[in-house]
Short mmCIF file of C-alpha atoms and ligand atoms in Angstrom, two decimals:
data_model
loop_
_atom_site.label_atom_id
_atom_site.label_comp_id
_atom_site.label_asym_id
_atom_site.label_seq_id
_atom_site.Cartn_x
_atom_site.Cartn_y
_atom_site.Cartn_z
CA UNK A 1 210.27 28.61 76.67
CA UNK A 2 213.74 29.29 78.17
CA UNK A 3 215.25 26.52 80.41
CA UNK A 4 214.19 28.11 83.70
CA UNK A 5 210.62 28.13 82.48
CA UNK A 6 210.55 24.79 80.97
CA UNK A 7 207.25 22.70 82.43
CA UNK A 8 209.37 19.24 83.03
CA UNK A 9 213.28 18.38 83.37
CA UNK A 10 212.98 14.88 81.47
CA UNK A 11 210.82 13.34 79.05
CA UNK A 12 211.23 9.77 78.41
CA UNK A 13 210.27 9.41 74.19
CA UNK A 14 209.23 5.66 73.93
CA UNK A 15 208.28 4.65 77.54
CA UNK A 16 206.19 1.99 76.10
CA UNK A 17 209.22 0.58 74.39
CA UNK A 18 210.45 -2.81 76.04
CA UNK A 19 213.61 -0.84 77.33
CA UNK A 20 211.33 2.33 77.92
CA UNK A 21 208.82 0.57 80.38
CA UNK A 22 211.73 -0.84 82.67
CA UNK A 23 212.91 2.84 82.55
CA UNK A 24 209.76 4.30 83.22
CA UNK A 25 209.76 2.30 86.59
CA UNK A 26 212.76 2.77 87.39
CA UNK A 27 212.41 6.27 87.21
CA UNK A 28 209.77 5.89 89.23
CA UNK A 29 210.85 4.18 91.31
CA UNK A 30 214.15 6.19 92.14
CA UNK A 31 212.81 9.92 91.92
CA UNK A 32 208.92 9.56 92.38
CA UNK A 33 206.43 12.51 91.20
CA UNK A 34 207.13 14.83 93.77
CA UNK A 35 211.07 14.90 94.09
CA UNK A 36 213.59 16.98 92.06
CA UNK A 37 213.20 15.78 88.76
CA UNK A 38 210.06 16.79 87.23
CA UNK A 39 209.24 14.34 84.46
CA UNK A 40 207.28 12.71 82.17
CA UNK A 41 206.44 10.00 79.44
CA UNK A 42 205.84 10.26 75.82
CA UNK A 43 205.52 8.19 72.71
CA UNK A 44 202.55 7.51 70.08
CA UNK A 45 199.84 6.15 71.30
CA UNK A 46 198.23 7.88 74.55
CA UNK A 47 196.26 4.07 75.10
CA UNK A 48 199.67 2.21 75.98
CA UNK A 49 201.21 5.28 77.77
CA UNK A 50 198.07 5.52 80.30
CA UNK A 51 198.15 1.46 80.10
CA UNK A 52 201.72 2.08 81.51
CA UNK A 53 200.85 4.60 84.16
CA UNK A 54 198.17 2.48 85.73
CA UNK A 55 200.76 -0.16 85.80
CA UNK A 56 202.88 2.18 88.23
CA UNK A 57 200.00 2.13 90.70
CA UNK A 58 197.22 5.10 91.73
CA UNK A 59 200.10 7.27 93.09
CA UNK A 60 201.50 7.71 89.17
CA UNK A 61 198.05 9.10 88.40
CA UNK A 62 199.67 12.71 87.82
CA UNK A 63 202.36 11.48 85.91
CA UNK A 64 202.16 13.95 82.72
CA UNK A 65 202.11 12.15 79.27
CA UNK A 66 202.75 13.82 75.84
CA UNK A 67 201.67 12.02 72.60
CA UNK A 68 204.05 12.63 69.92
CA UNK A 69 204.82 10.46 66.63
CA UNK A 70 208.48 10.41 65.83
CA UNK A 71 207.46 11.62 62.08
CA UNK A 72 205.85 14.69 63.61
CA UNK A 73 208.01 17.43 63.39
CA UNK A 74 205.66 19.89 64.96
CA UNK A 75 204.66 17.44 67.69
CA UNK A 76 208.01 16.97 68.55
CA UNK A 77 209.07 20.43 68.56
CA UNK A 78 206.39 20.95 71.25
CA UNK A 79 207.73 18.32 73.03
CA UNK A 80 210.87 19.43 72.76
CA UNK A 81 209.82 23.39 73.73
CA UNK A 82 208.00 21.80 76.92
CA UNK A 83 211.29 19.93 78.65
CA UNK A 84 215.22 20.22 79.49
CA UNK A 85 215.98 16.55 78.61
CA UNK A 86 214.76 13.91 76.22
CA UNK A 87 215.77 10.71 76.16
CA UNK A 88 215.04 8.44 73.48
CA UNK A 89 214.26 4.66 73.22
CA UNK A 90 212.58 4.67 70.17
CA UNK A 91 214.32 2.36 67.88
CA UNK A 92 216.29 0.97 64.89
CA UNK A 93 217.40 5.10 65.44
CA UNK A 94 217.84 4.93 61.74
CA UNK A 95 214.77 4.52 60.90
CA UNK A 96 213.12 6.94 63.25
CA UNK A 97 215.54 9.40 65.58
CA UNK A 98 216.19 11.82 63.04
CA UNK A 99 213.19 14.34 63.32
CA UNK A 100 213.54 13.91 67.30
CA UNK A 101 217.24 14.83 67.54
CA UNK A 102 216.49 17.79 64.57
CA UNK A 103 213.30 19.19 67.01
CA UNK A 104 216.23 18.82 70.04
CA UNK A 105 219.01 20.69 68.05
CA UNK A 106 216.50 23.07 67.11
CA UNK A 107 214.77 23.67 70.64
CA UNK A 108 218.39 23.85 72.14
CA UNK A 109 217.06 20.61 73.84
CA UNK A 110 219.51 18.33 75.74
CA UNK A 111 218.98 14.65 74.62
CA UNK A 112 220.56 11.23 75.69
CA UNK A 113 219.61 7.56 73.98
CA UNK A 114 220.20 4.00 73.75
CA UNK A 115 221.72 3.67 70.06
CA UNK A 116 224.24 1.74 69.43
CA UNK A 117 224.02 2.08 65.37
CA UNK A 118 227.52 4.21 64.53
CA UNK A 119 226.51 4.66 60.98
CA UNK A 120 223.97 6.45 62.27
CA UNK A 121 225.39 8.33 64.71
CA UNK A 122 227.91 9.31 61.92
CA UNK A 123 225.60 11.09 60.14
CA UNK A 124 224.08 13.03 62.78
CA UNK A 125 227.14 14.50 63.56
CA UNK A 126 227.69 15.26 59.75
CA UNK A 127 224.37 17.18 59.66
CA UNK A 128 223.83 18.50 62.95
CA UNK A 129 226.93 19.10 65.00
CA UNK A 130 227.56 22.90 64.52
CA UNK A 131 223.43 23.29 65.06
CA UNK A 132 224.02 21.91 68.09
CA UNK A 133 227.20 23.70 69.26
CA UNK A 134 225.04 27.31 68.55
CA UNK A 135 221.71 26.21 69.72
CA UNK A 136 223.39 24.57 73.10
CA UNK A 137 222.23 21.25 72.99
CA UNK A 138 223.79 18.84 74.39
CA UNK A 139 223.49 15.50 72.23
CA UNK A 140 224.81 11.87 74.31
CA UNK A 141 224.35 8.97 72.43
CA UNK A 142 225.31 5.19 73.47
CA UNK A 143 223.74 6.01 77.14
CA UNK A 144 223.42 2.05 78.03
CA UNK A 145 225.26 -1.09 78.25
CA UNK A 146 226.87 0.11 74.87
CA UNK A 147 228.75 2.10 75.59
CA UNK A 148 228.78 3.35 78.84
CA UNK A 149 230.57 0.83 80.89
CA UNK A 150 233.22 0.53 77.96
CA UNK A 151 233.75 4.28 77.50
CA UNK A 152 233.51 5.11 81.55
CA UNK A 153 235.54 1.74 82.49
CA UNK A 154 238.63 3.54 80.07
CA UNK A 155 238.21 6.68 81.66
CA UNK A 156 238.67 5.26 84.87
CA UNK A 157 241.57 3.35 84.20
CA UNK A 158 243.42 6.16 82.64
CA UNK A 159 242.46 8.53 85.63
CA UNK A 160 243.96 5.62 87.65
CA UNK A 161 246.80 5.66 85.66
CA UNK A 162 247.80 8.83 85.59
CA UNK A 163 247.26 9.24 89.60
CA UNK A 164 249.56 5.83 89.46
CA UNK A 165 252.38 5.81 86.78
CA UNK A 166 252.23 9.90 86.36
CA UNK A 167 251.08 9.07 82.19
CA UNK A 168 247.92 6.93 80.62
CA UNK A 169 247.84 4.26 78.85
CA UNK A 170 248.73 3.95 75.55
CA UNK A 171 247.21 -0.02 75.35
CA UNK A 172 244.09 -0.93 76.70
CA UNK A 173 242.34 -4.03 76.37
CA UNK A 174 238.87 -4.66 77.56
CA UNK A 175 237.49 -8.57 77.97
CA UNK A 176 234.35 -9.27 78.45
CA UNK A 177 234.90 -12.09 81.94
CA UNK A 178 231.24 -13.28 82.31
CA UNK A 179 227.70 -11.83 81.15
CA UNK A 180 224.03 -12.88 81.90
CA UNK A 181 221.22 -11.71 79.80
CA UNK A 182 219.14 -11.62 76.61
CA UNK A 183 218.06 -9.34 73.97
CA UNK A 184 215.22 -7.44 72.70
CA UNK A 185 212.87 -7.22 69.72
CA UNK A 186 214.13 -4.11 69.14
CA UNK A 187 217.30 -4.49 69.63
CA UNK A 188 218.04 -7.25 66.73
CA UNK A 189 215.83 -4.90 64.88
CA UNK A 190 218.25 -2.40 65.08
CA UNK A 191 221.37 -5.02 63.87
CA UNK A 192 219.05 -6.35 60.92
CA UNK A 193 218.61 -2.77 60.09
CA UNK A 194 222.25 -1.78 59.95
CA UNK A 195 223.23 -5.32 57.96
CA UNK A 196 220.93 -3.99 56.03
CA UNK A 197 222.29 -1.07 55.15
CA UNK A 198 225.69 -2.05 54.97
CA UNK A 199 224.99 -4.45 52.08
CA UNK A 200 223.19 -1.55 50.18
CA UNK A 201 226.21 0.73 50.83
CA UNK A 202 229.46 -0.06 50.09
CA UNK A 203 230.68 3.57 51.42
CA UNK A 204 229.39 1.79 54.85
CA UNK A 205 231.18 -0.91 55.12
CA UNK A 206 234.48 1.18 54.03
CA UNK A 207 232.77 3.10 57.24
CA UNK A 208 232.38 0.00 59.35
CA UNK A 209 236.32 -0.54 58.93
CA UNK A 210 237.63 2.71 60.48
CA UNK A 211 237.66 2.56 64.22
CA UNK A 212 238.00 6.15 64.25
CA UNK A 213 234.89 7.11 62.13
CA UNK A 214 233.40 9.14 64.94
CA UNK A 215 236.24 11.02 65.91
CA UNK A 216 235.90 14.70 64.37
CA UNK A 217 237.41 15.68 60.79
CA UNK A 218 241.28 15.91 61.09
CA UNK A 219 241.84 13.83 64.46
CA UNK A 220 243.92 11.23 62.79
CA UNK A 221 246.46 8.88 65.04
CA UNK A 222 247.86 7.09 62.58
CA UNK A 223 248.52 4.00 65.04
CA UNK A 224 247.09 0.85 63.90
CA UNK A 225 244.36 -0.47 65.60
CA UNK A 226 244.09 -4.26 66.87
CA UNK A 227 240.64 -5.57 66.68
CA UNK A 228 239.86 -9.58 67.23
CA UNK A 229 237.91 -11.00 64.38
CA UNK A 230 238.65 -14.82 65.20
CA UNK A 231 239.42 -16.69 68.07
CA UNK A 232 242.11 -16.03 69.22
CA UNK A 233 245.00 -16.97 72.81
CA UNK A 234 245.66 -13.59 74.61
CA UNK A 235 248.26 -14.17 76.49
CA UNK A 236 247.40 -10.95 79.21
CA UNK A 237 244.60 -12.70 80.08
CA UNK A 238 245.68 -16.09 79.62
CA UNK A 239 242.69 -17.11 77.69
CA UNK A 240 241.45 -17.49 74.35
CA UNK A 241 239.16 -14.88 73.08
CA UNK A 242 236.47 -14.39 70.30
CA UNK A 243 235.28 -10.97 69.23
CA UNK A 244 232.35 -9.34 71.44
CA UNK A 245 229.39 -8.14 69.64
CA UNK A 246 228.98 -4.81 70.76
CA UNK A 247 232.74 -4.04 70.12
CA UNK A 248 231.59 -1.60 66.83
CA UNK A 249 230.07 1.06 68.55
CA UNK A 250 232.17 0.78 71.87
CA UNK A 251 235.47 1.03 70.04
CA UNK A 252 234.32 4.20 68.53
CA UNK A 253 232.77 5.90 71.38
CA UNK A 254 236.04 5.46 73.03
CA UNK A 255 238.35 6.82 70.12
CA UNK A 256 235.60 9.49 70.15
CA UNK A 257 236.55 10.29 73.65
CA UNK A 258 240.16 10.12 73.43
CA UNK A 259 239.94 13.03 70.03
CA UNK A 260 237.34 15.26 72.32
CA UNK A 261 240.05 15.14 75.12
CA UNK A 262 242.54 16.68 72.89
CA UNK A 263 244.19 13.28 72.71
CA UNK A 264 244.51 12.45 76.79
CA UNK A 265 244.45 8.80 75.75
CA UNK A 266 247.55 9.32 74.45
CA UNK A 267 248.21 10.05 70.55
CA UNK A 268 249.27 6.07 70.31
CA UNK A 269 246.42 4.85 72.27
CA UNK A 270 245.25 1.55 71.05
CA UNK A 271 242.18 -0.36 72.21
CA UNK A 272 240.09 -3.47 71.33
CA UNK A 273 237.42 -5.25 73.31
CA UNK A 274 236.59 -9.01 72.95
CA UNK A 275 235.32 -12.27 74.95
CA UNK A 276 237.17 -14.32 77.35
CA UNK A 277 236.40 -18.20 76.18
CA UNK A 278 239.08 -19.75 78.78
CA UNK A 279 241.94 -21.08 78.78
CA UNK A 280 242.93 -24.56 76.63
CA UNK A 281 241.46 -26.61 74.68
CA UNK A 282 237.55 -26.29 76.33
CA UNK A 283 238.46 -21.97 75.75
CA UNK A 284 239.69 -22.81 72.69
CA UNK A 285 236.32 -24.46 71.86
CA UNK A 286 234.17 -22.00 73.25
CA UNK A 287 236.31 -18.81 71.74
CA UNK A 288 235.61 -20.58 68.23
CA UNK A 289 231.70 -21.31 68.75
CA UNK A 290 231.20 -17.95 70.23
CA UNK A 291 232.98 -16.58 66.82
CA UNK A 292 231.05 -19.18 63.84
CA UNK A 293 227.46 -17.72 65.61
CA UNK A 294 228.42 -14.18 65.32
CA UNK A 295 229.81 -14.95 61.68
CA UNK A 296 226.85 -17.40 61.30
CA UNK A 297 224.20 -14.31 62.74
CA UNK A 298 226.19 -11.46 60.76
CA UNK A 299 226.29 -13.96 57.12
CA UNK A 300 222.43 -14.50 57.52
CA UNK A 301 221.41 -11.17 58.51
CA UNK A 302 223.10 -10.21 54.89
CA UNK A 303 221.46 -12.21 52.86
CA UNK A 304 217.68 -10.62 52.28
CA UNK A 305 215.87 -13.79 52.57
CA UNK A 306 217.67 -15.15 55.50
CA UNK A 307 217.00 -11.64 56.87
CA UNK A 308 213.40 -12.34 56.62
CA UNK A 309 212.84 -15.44 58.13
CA UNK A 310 215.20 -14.46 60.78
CA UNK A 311 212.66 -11.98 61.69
CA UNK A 312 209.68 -13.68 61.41
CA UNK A 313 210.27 -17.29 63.06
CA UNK A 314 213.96 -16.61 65.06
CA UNK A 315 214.33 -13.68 66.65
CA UNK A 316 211.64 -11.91 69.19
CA UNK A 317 209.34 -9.22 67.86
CA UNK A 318 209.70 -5.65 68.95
CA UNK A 319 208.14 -5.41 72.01
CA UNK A 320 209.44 -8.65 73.62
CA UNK A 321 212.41 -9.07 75.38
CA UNK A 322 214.04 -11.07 78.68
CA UNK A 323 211.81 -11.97 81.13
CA UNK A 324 211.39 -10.00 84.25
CA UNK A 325 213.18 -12.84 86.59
CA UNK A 326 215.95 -13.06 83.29
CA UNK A 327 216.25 -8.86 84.19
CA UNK A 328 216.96 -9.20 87.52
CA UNK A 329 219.29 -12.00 87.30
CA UNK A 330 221.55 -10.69 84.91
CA UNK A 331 225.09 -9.78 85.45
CA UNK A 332 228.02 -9.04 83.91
CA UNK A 333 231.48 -8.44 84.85
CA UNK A 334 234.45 -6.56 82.16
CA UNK A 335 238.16 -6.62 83.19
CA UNK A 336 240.55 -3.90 81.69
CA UNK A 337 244.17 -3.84 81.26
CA UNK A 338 246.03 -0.59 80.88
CA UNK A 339 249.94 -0.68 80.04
CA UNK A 340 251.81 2.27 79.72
CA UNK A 341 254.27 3.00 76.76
CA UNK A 342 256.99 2.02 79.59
CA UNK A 343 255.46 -1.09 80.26
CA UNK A 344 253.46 -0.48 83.45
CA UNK A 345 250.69 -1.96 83.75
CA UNK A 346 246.85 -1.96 85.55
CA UNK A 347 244.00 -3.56 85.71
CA UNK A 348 240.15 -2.37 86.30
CA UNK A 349 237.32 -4.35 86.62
CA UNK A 350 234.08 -3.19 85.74
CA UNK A 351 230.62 -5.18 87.16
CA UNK A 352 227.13 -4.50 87.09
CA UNK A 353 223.92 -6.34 88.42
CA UNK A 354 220.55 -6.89 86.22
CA UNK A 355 220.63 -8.01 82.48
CA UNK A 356 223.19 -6.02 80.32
CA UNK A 357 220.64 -4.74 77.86
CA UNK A 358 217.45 -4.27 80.05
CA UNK A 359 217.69 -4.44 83.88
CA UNK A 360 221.19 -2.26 84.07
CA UNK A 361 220.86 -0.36 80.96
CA UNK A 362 217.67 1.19 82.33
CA UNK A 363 219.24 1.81 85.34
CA UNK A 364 222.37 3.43 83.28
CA UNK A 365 220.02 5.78 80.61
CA UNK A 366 218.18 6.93 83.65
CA UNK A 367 220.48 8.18 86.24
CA UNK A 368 222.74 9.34 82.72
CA UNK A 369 219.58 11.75 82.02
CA UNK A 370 219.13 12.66 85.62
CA UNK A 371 222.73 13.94 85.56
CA UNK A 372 222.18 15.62 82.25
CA UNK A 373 218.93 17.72 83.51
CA UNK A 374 220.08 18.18 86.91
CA UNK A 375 223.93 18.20 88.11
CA UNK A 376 225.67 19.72 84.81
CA UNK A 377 225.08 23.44 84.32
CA UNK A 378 224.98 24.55 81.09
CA UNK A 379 227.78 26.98 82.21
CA UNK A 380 230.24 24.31 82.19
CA UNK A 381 229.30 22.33 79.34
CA UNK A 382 228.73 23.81 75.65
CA UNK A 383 225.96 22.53 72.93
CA UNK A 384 227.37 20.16 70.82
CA UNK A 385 227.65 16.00 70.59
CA UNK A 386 229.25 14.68 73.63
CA UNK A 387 230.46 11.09 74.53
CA UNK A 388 229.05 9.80 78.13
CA UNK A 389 232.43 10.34 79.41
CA UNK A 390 233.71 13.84 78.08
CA UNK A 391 230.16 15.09 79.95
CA UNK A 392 229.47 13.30 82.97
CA UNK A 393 232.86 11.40 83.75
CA UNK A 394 233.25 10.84 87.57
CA UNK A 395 230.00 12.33 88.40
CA UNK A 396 228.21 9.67 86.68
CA UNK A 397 230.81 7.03 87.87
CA UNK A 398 229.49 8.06 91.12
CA UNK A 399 225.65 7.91 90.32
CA UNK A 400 226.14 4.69 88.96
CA UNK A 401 227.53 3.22 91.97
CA UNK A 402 225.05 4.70 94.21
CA UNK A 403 222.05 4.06 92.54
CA UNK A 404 222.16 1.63 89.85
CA UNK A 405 224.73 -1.22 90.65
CA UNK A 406 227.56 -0.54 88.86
CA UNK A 407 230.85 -1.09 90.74
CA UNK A 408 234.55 -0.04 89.09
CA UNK A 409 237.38 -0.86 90.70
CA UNK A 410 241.37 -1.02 90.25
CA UNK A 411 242.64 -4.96 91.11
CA UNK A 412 245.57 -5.00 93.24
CA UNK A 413 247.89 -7.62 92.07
N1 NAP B 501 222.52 0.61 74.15
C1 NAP B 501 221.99 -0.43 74.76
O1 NAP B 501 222.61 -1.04 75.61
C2 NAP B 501 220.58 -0.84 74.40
C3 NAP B 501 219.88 -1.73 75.22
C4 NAP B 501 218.57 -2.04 74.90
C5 NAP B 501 217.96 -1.49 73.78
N2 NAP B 501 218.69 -0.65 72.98
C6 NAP B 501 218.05 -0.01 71.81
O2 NAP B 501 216.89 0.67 72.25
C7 NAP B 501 215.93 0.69 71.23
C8 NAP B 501 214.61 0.20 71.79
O3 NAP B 501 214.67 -1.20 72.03
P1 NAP B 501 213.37 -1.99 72.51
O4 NAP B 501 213.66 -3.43 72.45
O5 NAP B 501 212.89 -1.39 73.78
O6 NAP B 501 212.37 -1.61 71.29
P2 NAP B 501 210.81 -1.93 71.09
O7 NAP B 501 210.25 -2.64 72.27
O8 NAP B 501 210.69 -2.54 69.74
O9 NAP B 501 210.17 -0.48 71.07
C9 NAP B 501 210.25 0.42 70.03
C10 NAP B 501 209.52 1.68 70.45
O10 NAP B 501 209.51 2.58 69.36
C11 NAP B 501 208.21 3.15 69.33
N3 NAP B 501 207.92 3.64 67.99
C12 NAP B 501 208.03 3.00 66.82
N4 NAP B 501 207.61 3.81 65.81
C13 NAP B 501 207.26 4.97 66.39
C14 NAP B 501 206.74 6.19 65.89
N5 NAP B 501 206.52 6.37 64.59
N6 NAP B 501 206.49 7.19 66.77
C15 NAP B 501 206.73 7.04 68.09
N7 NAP B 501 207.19 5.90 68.62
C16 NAP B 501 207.45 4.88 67.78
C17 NAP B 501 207.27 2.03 69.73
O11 NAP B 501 206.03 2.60 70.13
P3 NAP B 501 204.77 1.71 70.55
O12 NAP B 501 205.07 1.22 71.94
O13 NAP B 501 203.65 2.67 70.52
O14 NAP B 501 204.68 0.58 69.56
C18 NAP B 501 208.05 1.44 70.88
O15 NAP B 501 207.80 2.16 72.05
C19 NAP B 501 216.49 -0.18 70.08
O16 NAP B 501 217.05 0.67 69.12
C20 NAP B 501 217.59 -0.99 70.75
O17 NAP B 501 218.62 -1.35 69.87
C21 NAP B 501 219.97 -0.33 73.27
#
């Protein structure tokens, strides 16, 4: 089917995930049945995705589903054939995106997701990049709280930057100020996974170390990066930090940017994220307990039996996740400094309303697929495997604002 024929614009793969059912009513929500974006739902089990419909109310009776297992490669090729977008929020990815993002490459299907695993995303670019570039897919991963405020938040500090100080910045510093929410079943089944395969792959961890491991083969600043492993005073923000747990994949997405730019970051651009504790003694306190449970979490989640009963009495099962009230009450709120190699400097705060993981990142994935199937011509962007902001940039700053809470904006000293 060529794109102009195609039956629907999006197809959301997993709408009966935790994260997919907040999307699916969102999506609802914000474009209906009979507005521009024709869509629909997909996933295993036809039960749960008609379950799910009903749940939208009698006018979501005509809301098409497709049944597809993500270890179906002809199912999901048909999928694949019938739409201009997937999106994906079936997860640990490394356990089951593969055959979805092979059936995309294949169809010349555009696809955005939620991962946040980099080892993963490492070696779909290994096996599938120049498929993509020839078939014209377009491939976005990291299409929620990781990492799109990170990787957007940078590009709009550097576009302020340059309109500013005439140059970007070659330091920028993200800190995470305040943040309100919880996390999924899936989600810490995704982080067990990857411990897991970090302790059965030494080549991993090696992996794990390089900050740069997504940029392409050759793209090689040799600047050292700084990355906060302890607690730790930062003087810029006058507080004492600890490191932020979704630092691995956002770090990378950004380098990934910077190399896809030809380098507009700047070819000693440096950049870290991490968690404001406070200042003195009581940030002191908090930087270090915020760094012994990571190291605590990360320690137990490597030892196989730990693993296990992590699993089974700590953490929630897939399917479970923050409470609706817990959604809608979530918040958080990043602050970015920028300084120039001539010592300018900027800063950019980044907010959003609704829990991180859930409540905005539905909102984010969403209007990020909208974008994908209907404001970015395939005339202007080329198959291949993008980062959120080397395709939709200010366009999506803009969606974001409008329609899913986001604000960014440049703090005037
Ligand atoms: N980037 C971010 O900010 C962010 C935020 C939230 C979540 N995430 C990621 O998003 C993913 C989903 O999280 P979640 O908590 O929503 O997960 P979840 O509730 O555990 O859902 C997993 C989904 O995968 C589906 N699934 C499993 N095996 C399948 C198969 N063989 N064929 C088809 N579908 C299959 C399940 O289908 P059934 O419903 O039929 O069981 C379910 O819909 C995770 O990887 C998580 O890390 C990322």
């Amino acid at each position: 089917m060529t794109a102009a024929r195609k039956t629907h614009d999006l197809v959301v793969f997993g709408a009966t995930s935790f994260v997919g059912q907040i999307l699916t009513r969102y999506l609802y929500e914000e474009f209906g049945l009979r507005g521009r974006l024709r869509w629909a739902i997909a996933g295993r089990s036809r039960g749960k995705l008609e379950k799910l419909r009903q749940s939208l109310g009698r006018g979501a009776a005509k809301l098409p589903i497709l049944v597809a297992d993500a270890g179906d490669p002809a199912a999901l090729h048909d999928m694949c054939s019938s739409t201009r977008v997937v999106t994906s929020t079936v997860g640990p990815y490394a356990l089951y995106g593969e055959p979805l993002l092979r059936a995309c490459v294949e169809t010349g299907t555009d696809y955005c997701d939620l991962t946040g695993e980099p080892q993963w995303i490492r070696r779909m670019l290994q096996k599938y990049e120049s498929a993509a570039r020839k078939s014209g897919a377009r491939i976005v991963h990291c299409c929620g709280f990781d990492s799109i405020p990170s990787d957007l938040g940078v590009h709009f500090l550097q576009r302020e930057a340059r309109a500013r100080f005439g140059q970007p910045c070659d330091r920028v510093k993200m800190r995470v100020k305040a943040m309100s929410g919880g996390f999924s079943g899936g989600t810490f089944a995704s982080a067990l996974n990857a411990f897991k395969e970090f302790a059965a792959d030494p080549r991993l961890r090696k992996e794990l170390a390089n900050p740069y491991s997504l940029c392409p083969k050759g793209f090689g600043p040799k600047t050292r990066q700084p990355n906060v492993k302890f607690a730790e005073y930062d003087a810029d923000f006058e507080s004492w930090v600890a490191p932020f747990v979704m630092a691995a994949a956002n770090v990378r997405i950004v380098h990934r940017t910077n190399a896809l730019t030809d380098g507009a970051y700047g070819d000693k651009f440096r950049y870290d994220e991490a968690m404001l504790g406070g200042p003195g003694l009581r940030g002191r306190a908090a930087a270090t307990g915020i760094t012994a449970g990571l190291g605590g979490f990360a320690v137990a989640a490597s030892i196989p039996p730990l693993r296990a009963a992590l699993e089974r009495f700590v953490l929630p099962a897939p399917g479970e996740g923050p409470s609706p009230e817990a959604q809608m009450k979530g918040f958080y709120d990043l602050r970015f400094l920028g300084r120039t190699a001539d010592g300018r400097t900027i800063r950019v705060k980044v907010t959003g309303q609704g829990d991180p993981g859930y409540g905005s990142t539905s909102k984010i994935l969403g209007q990020a697929a909208a974008l994908l199937a209907l404001d970015l011509p395939r005339s202007h962007t080329q198959g291949g495997f993008w980062t959120p902001a080397t395709i939709f940039g200010d366009k999506l700053i803009d969606r974001l604002e409008k329609h899913a809470d986001l604000h960014f904006e440049v703090l005037e000293d």
